CSV table of C-alpha atoms and ligand atoms in Angstrom, one decimal:
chain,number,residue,atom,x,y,z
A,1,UNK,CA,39.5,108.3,59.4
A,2,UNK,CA,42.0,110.7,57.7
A,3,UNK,CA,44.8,110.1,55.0
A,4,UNK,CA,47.4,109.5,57.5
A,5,UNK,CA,45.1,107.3,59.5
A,6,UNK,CA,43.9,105.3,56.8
A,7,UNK,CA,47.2,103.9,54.9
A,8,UNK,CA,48.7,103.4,59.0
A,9,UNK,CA,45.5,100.7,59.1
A,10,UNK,CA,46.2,99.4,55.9
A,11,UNK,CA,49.6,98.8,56.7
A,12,UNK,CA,48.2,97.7,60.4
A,13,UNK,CA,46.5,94.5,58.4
A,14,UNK,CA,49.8,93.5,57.0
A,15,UNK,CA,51.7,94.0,59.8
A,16,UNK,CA,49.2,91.4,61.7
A,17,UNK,CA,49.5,88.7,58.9
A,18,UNK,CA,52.9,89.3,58.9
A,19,UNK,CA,53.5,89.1,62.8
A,20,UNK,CA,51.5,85.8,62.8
A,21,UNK,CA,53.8,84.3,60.8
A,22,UNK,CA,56.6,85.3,62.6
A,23,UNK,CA,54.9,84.4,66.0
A,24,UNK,CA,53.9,80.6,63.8
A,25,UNK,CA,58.5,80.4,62.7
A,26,UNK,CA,59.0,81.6,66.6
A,27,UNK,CA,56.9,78.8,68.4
A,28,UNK,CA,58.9,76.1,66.1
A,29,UNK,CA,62.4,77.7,66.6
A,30,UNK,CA,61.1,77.4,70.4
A,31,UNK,CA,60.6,73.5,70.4
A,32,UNK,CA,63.5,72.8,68.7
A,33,UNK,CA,65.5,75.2,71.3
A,34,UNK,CA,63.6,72.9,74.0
A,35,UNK,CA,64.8,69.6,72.3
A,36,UNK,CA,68.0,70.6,72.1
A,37,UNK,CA,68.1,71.8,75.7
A,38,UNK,CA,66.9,68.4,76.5
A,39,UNK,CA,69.3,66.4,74.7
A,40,UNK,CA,72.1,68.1,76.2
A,41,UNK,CA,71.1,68.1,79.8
A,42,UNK,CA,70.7,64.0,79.1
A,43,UNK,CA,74.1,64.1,78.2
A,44,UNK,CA,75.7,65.8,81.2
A,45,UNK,CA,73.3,63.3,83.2
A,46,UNK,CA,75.3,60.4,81.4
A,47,UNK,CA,78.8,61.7,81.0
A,48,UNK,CA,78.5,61.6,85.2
A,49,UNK,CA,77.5,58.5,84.9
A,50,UNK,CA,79.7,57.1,82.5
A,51,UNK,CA,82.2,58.8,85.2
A,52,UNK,CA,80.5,56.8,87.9
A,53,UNK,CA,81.3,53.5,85.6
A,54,UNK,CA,84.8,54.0,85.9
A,55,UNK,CA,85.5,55.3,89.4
A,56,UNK,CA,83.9,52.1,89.8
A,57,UNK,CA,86.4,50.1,87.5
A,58,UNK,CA,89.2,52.4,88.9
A,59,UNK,CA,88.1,51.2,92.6
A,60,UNK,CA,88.1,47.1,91.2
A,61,UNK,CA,91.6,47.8,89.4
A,62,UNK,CA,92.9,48.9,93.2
A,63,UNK,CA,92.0,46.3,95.0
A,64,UNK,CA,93.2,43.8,92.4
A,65,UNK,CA,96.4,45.2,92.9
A,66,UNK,CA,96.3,44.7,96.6
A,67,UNK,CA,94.9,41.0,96.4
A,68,UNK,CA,98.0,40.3,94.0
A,69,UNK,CA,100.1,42.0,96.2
A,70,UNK,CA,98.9,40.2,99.5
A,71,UNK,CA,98.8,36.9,97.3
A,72,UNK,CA,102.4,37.2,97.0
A,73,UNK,CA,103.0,38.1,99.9
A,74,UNK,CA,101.3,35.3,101.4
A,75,UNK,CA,103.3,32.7,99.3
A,76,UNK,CA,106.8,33.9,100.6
A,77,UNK,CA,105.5,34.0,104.5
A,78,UNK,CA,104.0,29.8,103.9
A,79,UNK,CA,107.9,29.2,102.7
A,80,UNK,CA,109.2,31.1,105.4
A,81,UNK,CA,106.6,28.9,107.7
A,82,UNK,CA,108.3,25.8,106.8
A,83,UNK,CA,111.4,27.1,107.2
A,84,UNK,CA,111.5,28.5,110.4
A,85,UNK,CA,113.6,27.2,113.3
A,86,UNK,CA,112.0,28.4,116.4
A,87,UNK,CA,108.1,28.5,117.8
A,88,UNK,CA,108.6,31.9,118.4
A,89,UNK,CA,109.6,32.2,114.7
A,90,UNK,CA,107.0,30.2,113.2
A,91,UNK,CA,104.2,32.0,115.7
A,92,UNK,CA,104.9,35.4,114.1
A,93,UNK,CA,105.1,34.3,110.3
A,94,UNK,CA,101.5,32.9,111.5
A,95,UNK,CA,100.0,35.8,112.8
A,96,UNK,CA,101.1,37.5,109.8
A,97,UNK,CA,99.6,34.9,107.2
A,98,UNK,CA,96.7,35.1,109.0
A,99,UNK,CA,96.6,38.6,108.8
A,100,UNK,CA,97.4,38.9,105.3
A,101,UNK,CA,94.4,36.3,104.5
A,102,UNK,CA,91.9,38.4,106.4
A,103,UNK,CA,92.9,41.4,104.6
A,104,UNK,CA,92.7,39.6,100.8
A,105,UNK,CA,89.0,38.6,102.1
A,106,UNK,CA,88.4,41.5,102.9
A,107,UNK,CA,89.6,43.3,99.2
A,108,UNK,CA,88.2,40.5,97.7
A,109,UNK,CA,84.7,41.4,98.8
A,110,UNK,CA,85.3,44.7,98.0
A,111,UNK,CA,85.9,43.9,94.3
A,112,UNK,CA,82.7,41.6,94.1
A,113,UNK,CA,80.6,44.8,95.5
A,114,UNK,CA,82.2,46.9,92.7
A,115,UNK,CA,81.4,44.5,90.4
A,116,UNK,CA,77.5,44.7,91.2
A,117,UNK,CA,77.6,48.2,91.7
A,118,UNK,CA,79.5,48.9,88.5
A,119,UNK,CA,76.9,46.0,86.5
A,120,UNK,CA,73.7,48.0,87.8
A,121,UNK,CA,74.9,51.2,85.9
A,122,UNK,CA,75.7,50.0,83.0
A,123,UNK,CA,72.4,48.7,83.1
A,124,UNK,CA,71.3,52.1,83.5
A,125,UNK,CA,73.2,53.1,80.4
A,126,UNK,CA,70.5,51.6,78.3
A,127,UNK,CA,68.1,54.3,79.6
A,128,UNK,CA,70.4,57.0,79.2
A,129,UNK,CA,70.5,55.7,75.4
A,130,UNK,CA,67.5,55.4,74.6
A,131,UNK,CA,66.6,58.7,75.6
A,132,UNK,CA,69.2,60.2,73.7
A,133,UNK,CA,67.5,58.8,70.3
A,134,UNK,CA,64.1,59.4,71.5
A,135,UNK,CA,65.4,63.1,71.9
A,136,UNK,CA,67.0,63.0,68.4
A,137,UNK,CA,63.9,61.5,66.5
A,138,UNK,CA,61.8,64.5,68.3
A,139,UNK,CA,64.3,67.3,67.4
A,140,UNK,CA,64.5,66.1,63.6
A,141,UNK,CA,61.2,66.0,63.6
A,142,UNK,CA,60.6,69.2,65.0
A,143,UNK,CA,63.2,70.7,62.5
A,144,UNK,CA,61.0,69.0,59.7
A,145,UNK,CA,58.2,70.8,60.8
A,146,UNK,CA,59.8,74.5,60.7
A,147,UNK,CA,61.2,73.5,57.3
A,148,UNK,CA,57.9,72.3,56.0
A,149,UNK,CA,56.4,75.4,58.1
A,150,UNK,CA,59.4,77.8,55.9
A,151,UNK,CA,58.7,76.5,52.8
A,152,UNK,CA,55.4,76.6,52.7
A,153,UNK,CA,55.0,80.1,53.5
A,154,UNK,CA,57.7,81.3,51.9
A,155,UNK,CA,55.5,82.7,48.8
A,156,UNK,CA,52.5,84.1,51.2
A,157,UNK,CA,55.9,85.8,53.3
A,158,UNK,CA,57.2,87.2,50.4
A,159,UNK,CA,53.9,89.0,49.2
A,160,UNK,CA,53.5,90.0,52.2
A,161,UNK,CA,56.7,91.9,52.5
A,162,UNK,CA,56.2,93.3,48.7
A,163,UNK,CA,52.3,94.6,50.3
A,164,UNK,CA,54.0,96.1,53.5
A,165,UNK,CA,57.0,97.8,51.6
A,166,UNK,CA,54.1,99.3,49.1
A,167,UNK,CA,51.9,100.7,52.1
A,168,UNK,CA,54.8,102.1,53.7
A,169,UNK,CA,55.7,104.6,50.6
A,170,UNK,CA,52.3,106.7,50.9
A,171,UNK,CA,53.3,106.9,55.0
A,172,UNK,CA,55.4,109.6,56.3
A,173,UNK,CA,58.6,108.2,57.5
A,174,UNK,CA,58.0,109.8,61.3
A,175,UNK,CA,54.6,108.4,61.2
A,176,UNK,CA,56.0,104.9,60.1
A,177,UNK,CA,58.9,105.3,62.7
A,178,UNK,CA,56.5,105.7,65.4
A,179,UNK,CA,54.1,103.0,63.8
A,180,UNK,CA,56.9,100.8,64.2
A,181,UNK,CA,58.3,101.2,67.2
A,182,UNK,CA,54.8,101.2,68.8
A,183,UNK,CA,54.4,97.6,66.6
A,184,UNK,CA,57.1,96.3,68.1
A,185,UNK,CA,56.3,96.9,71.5
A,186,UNK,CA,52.7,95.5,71.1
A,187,UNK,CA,53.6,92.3,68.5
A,188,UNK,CA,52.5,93.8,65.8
A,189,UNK,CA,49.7,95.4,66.9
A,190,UNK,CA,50.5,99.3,66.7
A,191,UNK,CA,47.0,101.0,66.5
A,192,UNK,CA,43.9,100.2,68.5
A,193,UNK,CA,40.3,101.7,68.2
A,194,UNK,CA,39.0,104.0,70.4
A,195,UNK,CA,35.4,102.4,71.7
A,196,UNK,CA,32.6,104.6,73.1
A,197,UNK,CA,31.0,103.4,76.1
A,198,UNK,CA,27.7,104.2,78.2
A,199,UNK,CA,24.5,105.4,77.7
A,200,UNK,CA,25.4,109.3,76.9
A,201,UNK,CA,28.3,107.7,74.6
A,202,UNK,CA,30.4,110.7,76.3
A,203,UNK,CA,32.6,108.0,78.0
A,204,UNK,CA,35.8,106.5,75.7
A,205,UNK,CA,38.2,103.7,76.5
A,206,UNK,CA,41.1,102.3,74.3
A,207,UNK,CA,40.7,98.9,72.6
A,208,UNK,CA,44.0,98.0,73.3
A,209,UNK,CA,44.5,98.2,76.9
A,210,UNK,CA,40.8,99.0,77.9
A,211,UNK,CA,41.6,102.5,79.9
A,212,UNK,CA,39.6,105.1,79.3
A,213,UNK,CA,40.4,108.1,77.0
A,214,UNK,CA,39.7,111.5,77.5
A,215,UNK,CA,37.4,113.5,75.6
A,216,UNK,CA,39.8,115.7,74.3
A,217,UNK,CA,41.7,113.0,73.0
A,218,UNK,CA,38.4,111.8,71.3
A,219,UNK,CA,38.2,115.6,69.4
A,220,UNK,CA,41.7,116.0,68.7
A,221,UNK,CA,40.7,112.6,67.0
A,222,UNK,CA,37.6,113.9,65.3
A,223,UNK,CA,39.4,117.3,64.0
A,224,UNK,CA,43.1,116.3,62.8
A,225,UNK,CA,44.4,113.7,60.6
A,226,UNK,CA,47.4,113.1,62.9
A,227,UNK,CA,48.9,110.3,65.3
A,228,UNK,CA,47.6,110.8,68.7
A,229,UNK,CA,48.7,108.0,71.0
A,230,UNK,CA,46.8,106.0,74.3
A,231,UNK,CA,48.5,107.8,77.2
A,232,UNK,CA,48.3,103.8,78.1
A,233,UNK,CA,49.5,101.8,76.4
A,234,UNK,CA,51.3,103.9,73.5
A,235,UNK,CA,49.1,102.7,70.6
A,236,UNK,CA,48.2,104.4,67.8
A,237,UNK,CA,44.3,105.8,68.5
A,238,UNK,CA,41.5,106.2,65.8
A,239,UNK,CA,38.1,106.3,65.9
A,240,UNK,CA,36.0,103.7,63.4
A,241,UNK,CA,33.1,104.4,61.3
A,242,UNK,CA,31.6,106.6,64.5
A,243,UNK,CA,28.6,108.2,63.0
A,244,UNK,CA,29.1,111.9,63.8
A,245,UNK,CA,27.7,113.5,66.3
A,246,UNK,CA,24.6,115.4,65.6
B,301,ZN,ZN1,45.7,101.9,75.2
């Protein structure tokens, strides 16, 4: 391996440890995303059906009004009853009263079906509580963990920054542009060996994304200390300790 070849791999063992890491902060930042998500879908699930609770109240409240209404109602039609002078009179307050009863049965039944209905949810709230702390307890905890997680890699993070930053001054800055950009792509991993395969050894794929690599790729390699790239996969190629060919 050449100059240039040499400090990128250097810098390629940092940039491992230090993706690692990151991918170790990412998968916490990712549970506590999921908790969160899940706590707030639990609340739009009870908000509706705290909503339900009082359309249900609102429903009971109505017909209240109409029993009250009908009660009173009914009261002046029984003193008109015993006030009226003709049979023809007294038939029709009748019919009315009687009408007026059925219809404050019938409200009346009503409410005691509201009643039920709005009883069984708010049994139901329970639930929706007690998912809402079992949520909570999960997403401290999960927070916990990334602070714990933060803390104690903060020193091993911070060395590690101080090691890339020093491998980076002996790199060319278009080789470590491209080193970069190809690291990003590939989390972290920028350069990947070039592995001789078969029997004659004249065949060549790339360790990275296992297509094969042309011979002339393999000598450009062997000659000049410069980045040559998989026409793959876009990682940087070198070639181990290959003994040389005799
Ligand atoms: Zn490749």
């Amino acid at each position: 391996m050449g100059a240039i070849l040499d400090a990128l791999d250097r810098l390629q063992k940092i940039e491992r440890d230090l993706s690692r890491q990151r991918a170790k902060q990412a998968a916490y930042r990712r549970m506590i995303a999921k908790c969160q998500a899940r706590i707030d879908t639990n609340q739009v699930e009870y908000d509706a059906h705290l909503d339900a609770v009082r359309r249900c109240q609102m429903g009971i409240d109505e017909a209240d009004l109409d029993i009250k209404s009908r009660e009173e109602s009914m009261a002046k039609h029984r003193l008109a009853l015993n006030a009226a002078k003709t049979n023809k009179d007294y038939a029709a307050i009748l019919t009315a009263l009687n009408t007026e009863k059925a219809d404050t049965s019938k409200y009346e039944s009503k409410v005691l079906e509201l009643m039920a209905q709005k009883d069984e949810l708010l049994g139901q709230s329970e639930v929706f509580e007690e998912n809402n702390r079992k949520l909570r307890k999960r997403l401290e905890k999960s927070e916990n963990e990334l602070a714990d997680f933060l803390d104690r890699t903060r020193g091993e993070l911070e060395l590690l920054e101080k090691a890339r930053e020093d491998a980076a001054i002996e790199i060319a800055p278009s080789a470590l542009s491209s080193f970069e950009r190809v690291a990003k792509k590939h989390d972290g991993e920028a350069m990947a060996e070039v592995i001789r395969l078969g029997s004659r050894g004249d065949e060549h794929i790339c360790d990275g994304c296992n297509m094969s690599v042309t011979l002339e790729v393999v000598n450009r390699l062997r000659s000049v200390d410069e980045l040559v790239l998989c026409h793959t996969c876009g990682r940087i190629l070198y070639l181990s300790t290959e003994p040389a060919p005799s």
